[in-house]
Short mmCIF file of C-alpha atoms in Angstrom, two decimals:
data_model
loop_
_atom_site.label_atom_id
_atom_site.label_comp_id
_atom_site.label_asym_id
_atom_site.label_seq_id
_atom_site.Cartn_x
_atom_site.Cartn_y
_atom_site.Cartn_z
CA UNK V 1 78.48 168.49 -7.74
CA UNK V 2 80.29 167.31 -4.59
CA UNK V 3 78.15 167.52 -1.42
CA UNK V 4 80.46 169.09 1.08
CA UNK V 5 80.15 170.75 4.47
CA UNK V 6 82.00 174.00 4.77
CA UNK V 7 82.14 176.68 7.44
CA UNK V 8 81.40 180.17 6.08
CA UNK V 9 82.49 183.22 7.85
CA UNK V 10 81.13 186.72 6.97
CA UNK V 11 83.27 189.31 8.56
CA UNK V 12 81.91 192.48 10.12
CA UNK V 13 84.18 195.03 11.80
CA UNK V 14 87.62 193.75 12.56
CA UNK V 15 87.27 190.65 10.41
CA UNK V 16 90.63 189.24 11.30
CA UNK V 17 89.97 189.31 15.01
CA UNK V 18 86.51 187.86 14.37
CA UNK V 19 87.87 184.93 12.50
CA UNK V 20 90.51 184.25 15.18
CA UNK V 21 87.82 184.39 17.93
CA UNK V 22 85.59 181.78 16.24
CA UNK V 23 87.89 179.38 14.48
CA UNK V 24 91.27 178.43 16.19
CA UNK V 25 94.08 177.52 13.75
CA UNK V 26 97.04 175.45 14.93
CA UNK V 27 100.16 175.55 12.80
CA UNK V 28 101.00 172.01 13.90
CA UNK V 29 97.55 170.48 13.03
CA UNK V 30 96.15 169.83 9.55
CA UNK V 31 92.90 171.54 8.51
CA UNK V 32 90.32 169.29 7.02
CA UNK V 33 87.13 169.37 4.88
CA UNK V 34 84.19 167.15 5.53
CA UNK V 35 82.50 165.14 2.80
CA UNK V 36 79.29 163.09 2.81
CA UNK V 37 79.51 159.47 1.73
CA UNK V 38 77.22 159.94 -1.21
CA UNK V 39 77.46 158.75 -4.80
CA UNK V 40 78.73 162.25 -5.83
CA UNK V 41 81.94 161.63 -3.74
CA UNK V 42 82.38 157.75 -3.48
CA UNK V 43 81.54 154.57 -5.20
CA UNK V 44 78.90 152.74 -3.16
CA UNK V 45 79.70 149.14 -2.49
CA UNK V 46 76.77 146.76 -1.61
CA UNK V 47 73.30 147.63 -0.48
CA UNK V 48 73.13 150.78 1.62
CA UNK V 49 70.64 153.22 3.11
CA UNK V 50 71.21 156.99 3.28
CA UNK V 51 69.40 158.27 6.38
CA UNK V 52 69.87 161.16 8.78
CA UNK V 53 72.74 162.47 6.60
CA UNK V 54 74.78 159.26 6.95
CA UNK V 55 75.39 156.10 4.74
CA UNK V 56 74.29 152.98 6.64
CA UNK V 57 75.01 149.38 5.59
CA UNK V 58 74.83 145.96 7.13
CA UNK V 59 76.01 143.35 4.66
CA UNK V 60 79.42 141.82 4.49
CA UNK V 61 81.94 143.60 2.16
CA UNK V 62 79.65 146.62 1.77
CA UNK V 63 81.29 150.00 1.99
CA UNK V 64 82.72 152.75 -0.23
CA UNK V 65 85.64 153.22 -2.63
CA UNK V 66 87.06 156.56 -3.85
CA UNK V 67 90.23 158.43 -4.95
CA UNK V 68 91.71 161.09 -2.80
CA UNK V 69 94.63 163.39 -2.57
CA UNK V 70 96.22 164.89 0.53
CA UNK V 71 98.04 163.42 3.50
CA UNK V 72 95.34 161.34 5.14
CA UNK V 73 91.68 160.25 5.26
CA UNK V 74 89.50 160.07 8.30
CA UNK V 75 86.28 158.11 8.50
CA UNK V 76 83.84 159.21 11.23
CA UNK V 77 81.75 156.22 12.05
CA UNK V 78 78.62 155.18 14.08
CA UNK V 79 77.85 151.57 14.95
CA UNK V 80 74.54 149.98 15.74
CA UNK V 81 74.86 146.49 17.34
CA UNK V 82 78.01 144.51 18.13
CA UNK V 83 81.44 145.96 17.58
CA UNK V 84 81.89 145.79 13.77
CA UNK V 85 85.06 144.51 12.10
CA UNK V 86 86.21 146.63 9.17
CA UNK V 87 89.09 146.81 6.82
CA UNK V 88 90.56 149.82 5.05
CA UNK V 89 92.65 149.53 1.82
CA UNK V 90 94.88 152.14 0.33
CA UNK V 91 96.14 151.57 -3.25
CA UNK V 92 94.96 147.92 -3.13
CA UNK V 93 96.79 147.12 0.17
CA UNK V 94 95.04 146.35 3.42
CA UNK V 95 96.44 148.97 5.87
CA UNK V 96 94.17 148.63 8.87
CA UNK V 97 91.74 146.04 10.06
CA UNK V 98 89.93 145.49 13.38
CA UNK V 99 86.75 146.22 15.48
CA UNK V 100 85.29 149.70 15.13
CA UNK V 101 83.96 150.70 18.54
CA UNK V 102 83.97 153.69 20.82
CA UNK V 103 82.21 155.86 23.31
CA UNK V 104 78.45 155.94 22.42
CA UNK V 105 79.37 153.57 19.61
CA UNK V 106 81.01 156.33 17.73
CA UNK V 107 84.60 156.62 16.64
CA UNK V 108 87.00 157.80 13.94
CA UNK V 109 89.68 155.96 11.94
CA UNK V 110 92.47 157.67 10.09
CA UNK V 111 94.78 156.22 7.40
CA UNK V 112 97.79 157.93 5.83
CA UNK V 113 97.95 158.51 2.09
CA UNK V 114 100.91 158.54 -0.34
CA UNK V 115 101.83 161.52 -2.49
CA UNK V 116 99.49 162.11 -5.42
CA UNK V 117 96.16 160.37 -6.07
CA UNK V 118 95.31 157.38 -3.91
CA UNK V 119 92.50 154.77 -4.08
CA UNK V 120 90.82 154.20 -0.78
CA UNK V 121 88.39 151.32 0.04
CA UNK V 122 86.38 150.93 3.26
CA UNK V 123 84.80 147.44 3.79
CA UNK V 124 82.62 146.01 6.52
CA UNK V 125 84.07 142.52 7.24
CA UNK V 126 81.62 141.18 9.81
CA UNK V 127 78.05 140.10 8.88
CA UNK V 128 74.79 141.98 8.73
CA UNK V 129 72.75 140.21 11.41
CA UNK V 130 75.21 141.17 14.04
CA UNK V 131 75.55 144.96 13.40
CA UNK V 132 75.09 147.96 11.11
CA UNK V 133 77.73 150.54 10.56
CA UNK V 134 77.45 154.09 9.16
CA UNK V 135 79.91 156.50 7.58
CA UNK V 136 78.84 159.85 9.08
CA UNK V 137 81.44 161.77 7.26
CA UNK V 138 84.89 161.55 5.42
CA UNK V 139 87.58 164.09 6.20
CA UNK V 140 90.43 164.96 3.93
CA UNK V 141 93.03 167.75 3.83
CA UNK V 142 91.79 171.23 3.13
CA UNK V 143 91.87 171.73 -0.64
CA UNK V 144 92.49 168.04 -1.42
CA UNK V 145 90.23 166.16 -3.91
CA UNK V 146 87.86 163.26 -3.58
CA UNK V 147 85.99 161.45 -6.27
CA UNK V 148 84.23 158.06 -6.77
CA UNK V 149 86.34 155.17 -7.90
CA UNK V 150 85.58 153.89 -11.42
CA UNK V 151 83.16 150.94 -11.89
CA UNK V 152 84.80 147.68 -12.75
CA UNK V 153 84.14 145.66 -15.96
CA UNK V 154 82.26 142.89 -14.19
CA UNK V 155 79.62 142.79 -11.43
CA UNK V 156 78.93 139.82 -9.17
CA UNK V 157 76.53 138.90 -6.35
CA UNK V 158 76.84 136.13 -3.69
CA UNK V 159 73.92 134.97 -1.70
CA UNK V 160 74.74 132.72 1.17
CA UNK V 161 74.98 131.77 4.80
CA UNK V 162 77.78 131.76 7.46
CA UNK V 163 80.25 130.28 4.91
CA UNK V 164 79.86 133.31 2.72
CA UNK V 165 80.09 135.58 5.77
CA UNK V 166 83.50 134.20 6.82
CA UNK V 167 82.15 132.98 10.16
CA UNK V 168 84.95 132.34 12.63
CA UNK V 169 87.52 132.28 9.79
CA UNK V 170 90.35 133.89 11.88
CA UNK V 171 90.24 131.32 14.74
CA UNK V 172 90.88 127.52 14.67
CA UNK V 173 88.30 125.13 15.96
CA UNK V 174 90.03 124.76 19.35
CA UNK V 175 92.21 127.21 21.39
CA UNK V 176 95.72 125.76 21.23
CA UNK V 177 96.38 126.66 24.82
CA UNK V 178 93.29 125.44 26.56
CA UNK V 179 92.12 122.85 24.18
CA UNK V 180 88.55 124.21 24.43
CA UNK V 181 86.44 125.01 21.38
CA UNK V 182 86.58 128.68 20.29
CA UNK V 183 83.28 130.54 20.01
CA UNK V 184 82.02 132.99 17.48
CA UNK V 185 82.36 136.73 17.68
CA UNK V 186 82.56 139.53 15.04
CA UNK V 187 86.27 139.85 15.90
CA UNK V 188 87.10 136.62 14.09
CA UNK V 189 84.82 137.04 11.12
CA UNK V 190 86.24 138.33 7.80
CA UNK V 191 84.23 138.03 4.59
CA UNK V 192 87.15 139.32 2.51
CA UNK V 193 88.80 135.90 3.18
CA UNK V 194 85.90 133.88 1.79
CA UNK V 195 85.71 131.97 -1.54
CA UNK V 196 83.23 134.52 -2.70
CA UNK V 197 85.35 137.68 -2.24
CA UNK V 198 88.47 135.89 -3.43
CA UNK V 199 86.67 134.94 -6.69
CA UNK V 200 85.44 138.57 -7.22
CA UNK V 201 89.15 139.73 -6.69
CA UNK V 202 90.41 137.23 -9.18
CA UNK V 203 87.87 138.49 -11.75
CA UNK V 204 88.58 142.10 -10.71
CA UNK V 205 84.88 142.42 -10.35
CA UNK V 206 82.67 144.67 -8.15
CA UNK V 207 80.71 142.43 -5.79
CA UNK V 208 77.71 142.59 -3.51
CA UNK V 209 77.04 140.02 -0.73
CA UNK V 210 73.65 139.22 0.79
CA UNK V 211 74.33 136.65 3.49
CA UNK V 212 73.73 135.80 7.09
CA UNK V 213 74.72 133.08 9.52
CA UNK V 214 72.07 130.42 9.89
CA UNK V 215 70.13 131.39 6.81
CA UNK V 216 68.48 128.82 4.53
CA UNK V 217 66.06 128.23 1.68
CA UNK V 218 63.11 126.52 3.52
CA UNK V 219 64.34 126.99 7.06
CA UNK V 220 67.25 128.42 8.97
CA UNK V 221 69.55 126.35 11.20
CA UNK V 222 67.73 123.93 13.43
CA UNK V 223 64.45 124.11 11.50
CA UNK V 224 63.29 127.57 12.38
CA UNK V 225 61.41 129.56 9.78
CA UNK V 226 62.69 132.87 11.15
CA UNK V 227 65.58 133.48 8.81
CA UNK V 228 64.83 132.19 5.36
CA UNK V 229 66.51 134.17 2.61
CA UNK V 230 63.27 134.82 0.70
CA UNK V 231 62.01 137.03 3.52
CA UNK V 232 64.86 139.48 3.18
CA UNK V 233 66.41 139.22 -0.32
CA UNK V 234 64.36 142.12 -1.68
CA UNK V 235 65.40 144.39 1.23
CA UNK V 236 68.59 146.46 1.84
CA UNK V 237 69.74 144.10 4.63
CA UNK V 238 69.10 140.80 6.45
CA UNK V 239 67.19 140.67 9.71
CA UNK V 240 68.87 142.58 12.56
CA UNK V 241 67.75 143.92 15.98
CA UNK V 242 69.71 147.15 15.64
CA UNK V 243 68.02 150.52 14.67
CA UNK V 244 69.69 152.87 12.26
CA UNK V 245 67.94 156.00 13.33
CA UNK V 246 68.44 158.21 16.31
CA UNK V 247 64.72 158.54 16.92
CA UNK V 248 62.29 155.58 16.89
CA UNK V 249 63.23 152.05 15.97
CA UNK V 250 64.10 151.68 12.28
CA UNK V 251 65.61 148.48 10.88
CA UNK V 252 67.73 148.41 7.72
CA UNK V 253 65.57 145.50 6.50
CA UNK V 254 62.49 147.89 6.43
CA UNK V 255 64.02 149.59 3.28
CA UNK V 256 63.29 147.97 -0.09
CA UNK V 257 66.30 147.36 -2.29
CA UNK V 258 66.32 149.02 -5.71
CA UNK V 259 67.78 146.36 -8.00
CA UNK V 260 68.23 148.93 -10.84
CA UNK V 261 71.14 150.41 -8.79
CA UNK V 262 73.28 147.23 -9.25
CA UNK V 263 72.78 144.60 -11.99
CA UNK V 264 75.33 141.78 -11.65
CA UNK V 265 76.27 139.63 -14.64
CA UNK V 266 76.71 136.62 -12.34
CA UNK V 267 74.76 135.67 -9.23
CA UNK V 268 76.00 132.77 -7.04
CA UNK V 269 73.61 131.09 -4.59
CA UNK V 270 75.28 129.06 -1.83
CA UNK V 271 72.36 127.94 0.36
CA UNK V 272 71.18 124.65 1.77
CA UNK V 273 73.70 123.79 4.49
CA UNK V 274 71.43 125.05 7.28
CA UNK V 275 68.34 123.39 5.69
CA UNK V 276 70.01 120.01 6.07
CA UNK V 277 70.07 120.50 9.81
CA UNK V 278 66.30 119.96 9.59
CA UNK V 279 65.82 117.71 6.55
CA UNK V 280 68.48 115.11 7.59
CA UNK V 281 65.78 113.74 10.01
CA UNK V 282 62.96 114.07 7.41
CA UNK V 283 62.14 111.60 4.78
CA UNK V 284 60.66 114.04 2.30
CA UNK V 285 62.55 117.02 0.86
CA UNK V 286 59.77 118.25 -1.42
CA UNK V 287 59.34 121.42 0.59
CA UNK V 288 62.99 122.26 0.11
CA UNK V 289 62.86 121.81 -3.65
CA UNK V 290 59.66 123.84 -4.05
CA UNK V 291 61.14 126.61 -1.85
CA UNK V 292 64.35 126.62 -3.94
CA UNK V 293 62.34 127.04 -7.18
CA UNK V 294 60.42 130.01 -5.69
CA UNK V 295 63.68 131.57 -4.55
CA UNK V 296 65.14 131.16 -8.04
CA UNK V 297 62.17 133.02 -9.40
CA UNK V 298 62.76 135.85 -6.90
CA UNK V 299 66.44 136.15 -7.80
CA UNK V 300 65.62 136.14 -11.55
CA UNK V 301 62.97 138.92 -11.06
CA UNK V 302 65.56 141.16 -9.44
CA UNK V 303 68.38 140.23 -11.84
CA UNK V 304 66.77 139.56 -15.28
CA UNK V 305 70.08 139.41 -17.26
CA UNK V 306 72.32 137.52 -14.87
CA UNK V 307 73.58 134.02 -15.10
CA UNK V 308 72.81 132.19 -11.88
CA UNK V 309 75.13 129.51 -10.44
CA UNK V 310 73.72 127.28 -7.63
CA UNK V 311 76.42 125.73 -5.52
CA UNK V 312 76.79 123.78 -2.22
CA UNK V 313 79.38 121.59 -0.58
CA UNK V 314 82.04 123.17 1.60
CA UNK V 315 80.22 122.01 4.76
CA UNK V 316 78.47 119.12 3.12
CA UNK V 317 76.49 118.63 -0.13
CA UNK V 318 73.73 116.41 1.33
CA UNK V 319 70.99 118.45 -0.50
CA UNK V 320 72.97 119.11 -3.77
CA UNK V 321 70.89 116.44 -5.56
CA UNK V 322 67.69 118.24 -4.50
CA UNK V 323 69.16 121.52 -5.81
CA UNK V 324 69.89 119.97 -9.19
CA UNK V 325 66.31 118.66 -9.36
CA UNK V 326 64.96 122.05 -8.41
CA UNK V 327 67.06 123.77 -11.07
CA UNK V 328 65.89 121.25 -13.64
CA UNK V 329 62.25 121.78 -12.75
CA UNK V 330 62.72 125.60 -12.78
CA UNK V 331 64.27 125.51 -16.19
CA UNK V 332 61.49 123.32 -17.56
CA UNK V 333 58.79 125.60 -16.09
CA UNK V 334 60.30 128.94 -17.14
CA UNK V 335 62.59 128.12 -20.26
CA UNK V 336 65.29 129.96 -18.42
CA UNK V 337 68.50 128.22 -19.54
CA UNK V 338 70.83 130.66 -17.69
CA UNK V 339 70.93 128.76 -14.40
CA UNK V 340 73.65 126.29 -13.58
CA UNK V 341 74.75 124.00 -10.69
CA UNK V 342 78.18 123.28 -9.27
CA UNK V 343 79.20 120.98 -6.40
CA UNK V 344 82.03 122.05 -4.14
CA UNK V 345 84.35 119.61 -2.46
CA UNK V 346 84.04 119.47 1.38
CA UNK V 347 86.56 120.78 3.81
CA UNK V 348 89.84 118.81 3.72
CA UNK V 349 90.29 118.70 7.52
CA UNK V 350 93.76 117.00 7.43
CA UNK V 351 95.46 119.71 5.31
CA UNK V 352 93.12 122.72 5.80
CA UNK V 353 91.80 122.30 9.33
CA UNK V 354 88.58 123.80 10.74
CA UNK V 355 87.64 127.18 11.84
CA UNK V 356 85.13 128.04 14.62
CA UNK V 357 82.22 125.59 14.84
CA UNK V 358 83.69 123.42 12.05
CA UNK V 359 83.49 126.23 9.42
CA UNK V 360 85.95 126.47 6.58
CA UNK V 361 89.29 128.13 7.06
CA UNK V 362 90.79 130.74 4.77
CA UNK V 363 92.82 127.76 3.11
CA UNK V 364 89.57 125.90 2.29
CA UNK V 365 88.08 129.08 0.80
CA UNK V 366 91.11 129.79 -1.36
CA UNK V 367 91.06 126.14 -2.69
CA UNK V 368 87.42 126.43 -3.51
CA UNK V 369 87.86 129.81 -5.21
CA UNK V 370 91.03 129.18 -7.27
CA UNK V 371 90.66 125.45 -8.18
CA UNK V 372 86.90 124.76 -8.29
CA UNK V 373 84.19 127.45 -8.41
CA UNK V 374 86.32 130.18 -9.90
CA UNK V 375 87.31 128.31 -12.96
CA UNK V 376 83.75 127.04 -13.33
CA UNK V 377 82.42 130.62 -13.41
CA UNK V 378 85.12 131.63 -15.83
CA UNK V 379 83.86 128.91 -18.23
CA UNK V 380 80.24 129.90 -17.86
CA UNK V 381 80.71 133.61 -18.09
CA UNK V 382 83.65 133.67 -20.58
CA UNK V 383 85.62 135.84 -18.15
CA UNK V 384 89.29 135.62 -17.59
CA UNK V 385 90.19 134.41 -14.09
CA UNK V 386 93.47 136.07 -12.82
CA UNK V 387 95.69 135.38 -9.84
CA UNK V 388 94.52 136.23 -6.35
CA UNK V 389 95.95 139.68 -5.60
CA UNK V 390 98.45 139.89 -2.79
CA UNK V 391 96.73 142.80 -0.99
CA UNK V 392 97.34 141.73 2.57
CA UNK V 393 93.96 140.22 3.21
CA UNK V 394 95.27 136.79 3.93
CA UNK V 395 98.50 137.83 5.49
CA UNK V 396 98.00 140.86 7.77
CA UNK V 397 98.04 139.83 11.46
CA UNK V 398 97.25 140.71 14.10
CA UNK V 399 94.55 143.32 13.76
CA UNK V 400 95.99 146.85 13.78
CA UNK V 401 92.95 149.19 13.61
CA UNK V 402 93.47 152.44 15.54
CA UNK V 403 90.32 154.22 16.53
CA UNK V 404 90.02 157.78 17.79
CA UNK V 405 87.44 160.19 18.98
CA UNK V 406 84.52 160.94 16.69
CA UNK V 407 84.91 164.27 14.90
CA UNK V 408 81.71 166.23 14.82
CA UNK V 409 80.70 167.84 11.59
CA UNK V 410 80.10 171.62 11.64
CA UNK V 411 76.50 172.44 12.16
CA UNK V 412 74.41 172.41 8.99
CA UNK V 413 72.04 175.34 9.44
CA UNK V 414 73.23 179.05 9.40
CA UNK V 415 73.26 180.63 12.81
CA UNK V 416 73.45 184.42 12.99
CA UNK V 417 74.59 186.69 15.83
CA UNK V 418 74.77 190.36 15.78
CA UNK V 419 75.90 193.04 18.36
CA UNK V 420 73.47 194.62 20.75
CA UNK V 421 72.89 198.29 20.01
CA UNK V 422 75.22 200.84 21.83
CA UNK V 423 73.95 203.11 24.43
CA UNK V 424 71.63 205.91 23.43
CA UNK V 425 74.28 208.53 23.92
CA UNK V 426 76.81 206.59 21.80
CA UNK V 427 74.21 206.08 19.02
CA UNK V 428 73.43 209.74 19.05
CA UNK V 429 77.06 210.69 18.91
CA UNK V 430 77.75 208.37 15.94
CA UNK V 431 74.60 209.61 14.18
CA UNK V 432 75.71 213.24 14.57
CA UNK V 433 79.21 212.34 13.32
CA UNK V 434 77.77 210.52 10.29
CA UNK V 435 75.58 213.46 9.50
CA UNK V 436 78.49 215.87 9.57
CA UNK V 437 80.52 213.53 7.40
CA UNK V 438 77.69 213.09 4.92
CA UNK V 439 77.24 216.94 4.72
CA UNK V 440 80.89 217.44 4.09
CA UNK V 441 80.89 214.82 1.35
CA UNK V 442 77.91 216.37 -0.46
CA UNK V 443 79.56 219.86 -0.51
CA UNK V 444 82.82 218.46 -1.95
CA UNK V 445 81.72 215.84 -4.49
CA UNK V 446 84.59 216.56 -6.86
CA UNK V 447 87.18 216.52 -4.06
CA UNK V 448 90.06 214.06 -4.38
CA UNK V 449 89.34 212.79 -0.85
CA UNK V 450 85.96 211.39 -2.12
CA UNK V 451 87.79 209.28 -4.78
CA UNK V 452 90.15 207.94 -2.07
CA UNK V 453 87.17 207.13 0.24
CA UNK V 454 85.33 205.34 -2.62
CA UNK V 455 88.42 203.23 -3.40
CA UNK V 456 88.80 202.28 0.29
CA UNK V 457 85.19 201.32 0.46
CA UNK V 458 85.50 198.99 -2.54
CA UNK V 459 88.60 197.40 -1.20
CA UNK V 460 86.81 196.90 2.15
CA UNK V 461 83.84 195.30 0.38
CA UNK V 462 86.11 192.99 -1.65
CA UNK V 463 87.90 191.91 1.50
CA UNK V 464 84.56 191.10 3.14
CA UNK V 465 83.41 189.04 0.10
CA UNK V 466 86.69 187.04 0.03
CA UNK V 467 86.22 186.26 3.68
CA UNK V 468 82.62 185.07 3.33
CA UNK V 469 83.49 182.77 0.32
CA UNK V 470 86.73 181.33 1.87
CA UNK V 471 86.71 177.49 2.30
CA UNK V 472 86.11 176.59 5.93
CA UNK V 473 88.32 174.16 7.74
CA UNK V 474 88.22 172.17 10.87
CA UNK V 475 91.08 171.38 13.26
CA UNK V 476 90.09 168.01 14.85
CA UNK V 477 92.99 168.04 17.25
CA UNK V 478 92.01 171.20 19.12
CA UNK V 479 88.83 171.81 21.05
CA UNK V 480 87.15 174.83 22.45
CA UNK V 481 88.05 173.88 25.93
CA UNK V 482 91.80 174.42 25.19
CA UNK V 483 91.19 178.14 24.70
CA UNK V 484 88.20 179.93 26.24
CA UNK V 485 88.46 182.69 23.68
CA UNK V 486 88.10 180.35 20.79
CA UNK V 487 84.93 178.46 21.81
CA UNK V 488 81.53 179.32 20.51
CA UNK V 489 80.67 181.40 23.67
CA UNK V 490 83.98 183.24 23.46
CA UNK V 491 83.47 183.86 19.74
CA UNK V 492 79.93 185.17 20.15
CA UNK V 493 81.09 187.47 22.97
CA UNK V 494 83.74 188.92 20.74
CA UNK V 495 81.33 189.35 17.88
CA UNK V 496 78.91 191.23 20.16
CA UNK V 497 81.70 193.52 21.19
CA UNK V 498 82.86 194.13 17.62
CA UNK V 499 79.46 194.67 16.12
CA UNK V 500 80.11 191.92 13.49
CA UNK V 501 77.90 189.16 12.18
CA UNK V 502 78.81 185.47 11.49
CA UNK V 503 77.13 182.57 9.62
CA UNK V 504 78.65 179.35 10.93
CA UNK V 505 78.61 176.08 9.05
CA UNK V 506 76.51 176.00 6.02
CA UNK V 507 75.93 172.86 4.00
CA UNK V 508 76.72 173.39 0.33
CA UNK V 509 75.24 171.09 -2.22
#
């Protein structure tokens, strides 16, 4: 059953006036329902953590995908770390892309929908070590439908470094105006332009990334042992400094990943570029080969049925021979024949150019995907490699993401308010009146007026029941400050005057 947050109003006396006092309605603004980003409502993309009623994720191209009806969809987001670059697709077309940021690192993003059922996909485009992002809620029109997108026929996973993250892919090496080298930021990073995501698109496959800039097999860039892939591969995210909880200091890497949630048919490992920054000055690469074998065993333990392809080369293939030796030794030791190697051609600087810090451009990634690694994977897996979809990923420019104020969900727990008792004299008067009415009713049980009174009572009860079960809505464009009689304080005051009761915002599973 869908997990959905609804407001519930139970009317007391003067139910129409009560509803008007608590929930303002604008004829010019759409009413919306809030949904949680759970597997009941959306297809989860990538490794995620559900904590404090929100879906958190760090890895590149993690996110959600679902179908929805209505006029628009709003994502209410919270960011931990640097501004996070995101992309939102509607019916396989990129409609908004840019940095998600806002006051207190919270914002909303709204995209329009077409008539009928739409497929909506939300992707994190910047890498995990820089930031985490959460979907706090998804809003759609009142009465509209939302459901998870269907799983695709193939599943893939890519494990890599900055190349797989799309590091600096949207900027050239040098600023054309100043001639100075451009520097990295999440605003120029886009994993959906990488060889890895393009290959998944050409196979029409679901895909998980686990990647981070500077990561390696035996060491990270420069020889540090801080960010080696084996330390984090079994977790829900790579190393970050950004907490995902409001209280305390909780890192996404502290959550173990449940491999049963996603079993890819093909796993691609593209690591070794950063290791070379250390081993190029060393005469012995034994440590690298042994570490590569150990990492293959780790990947195999999590993905027992996958075919594993080990690749290297876009930014240099200096350790590819060592990778081939490591794979041969691993296969001899384990009798696991479902591990393969493939060497990529390096960046063709003359025709493709360089991105930030000499990283591959989108053109280099497309060449590697469509002419090299993609066809090889098709051969190994027996899958059909299609054309790269024209979904706007490579052509949309400049960024056009529009962020708005964060829309608070209605409170989860029921809050009751009832009127204070009337004065003693009023209570005595009402009691006396009720006693007289009761006495009259008892003495005329067969009277037609009793039948009329009973019918009126049933109608009143039915009206109250309909009010309490009515679907609640939220108007995100109007606040309590716009009308003092429609805020919580004003509503409670009206309730007290009318002798009614209200239960506000109840989570329904």
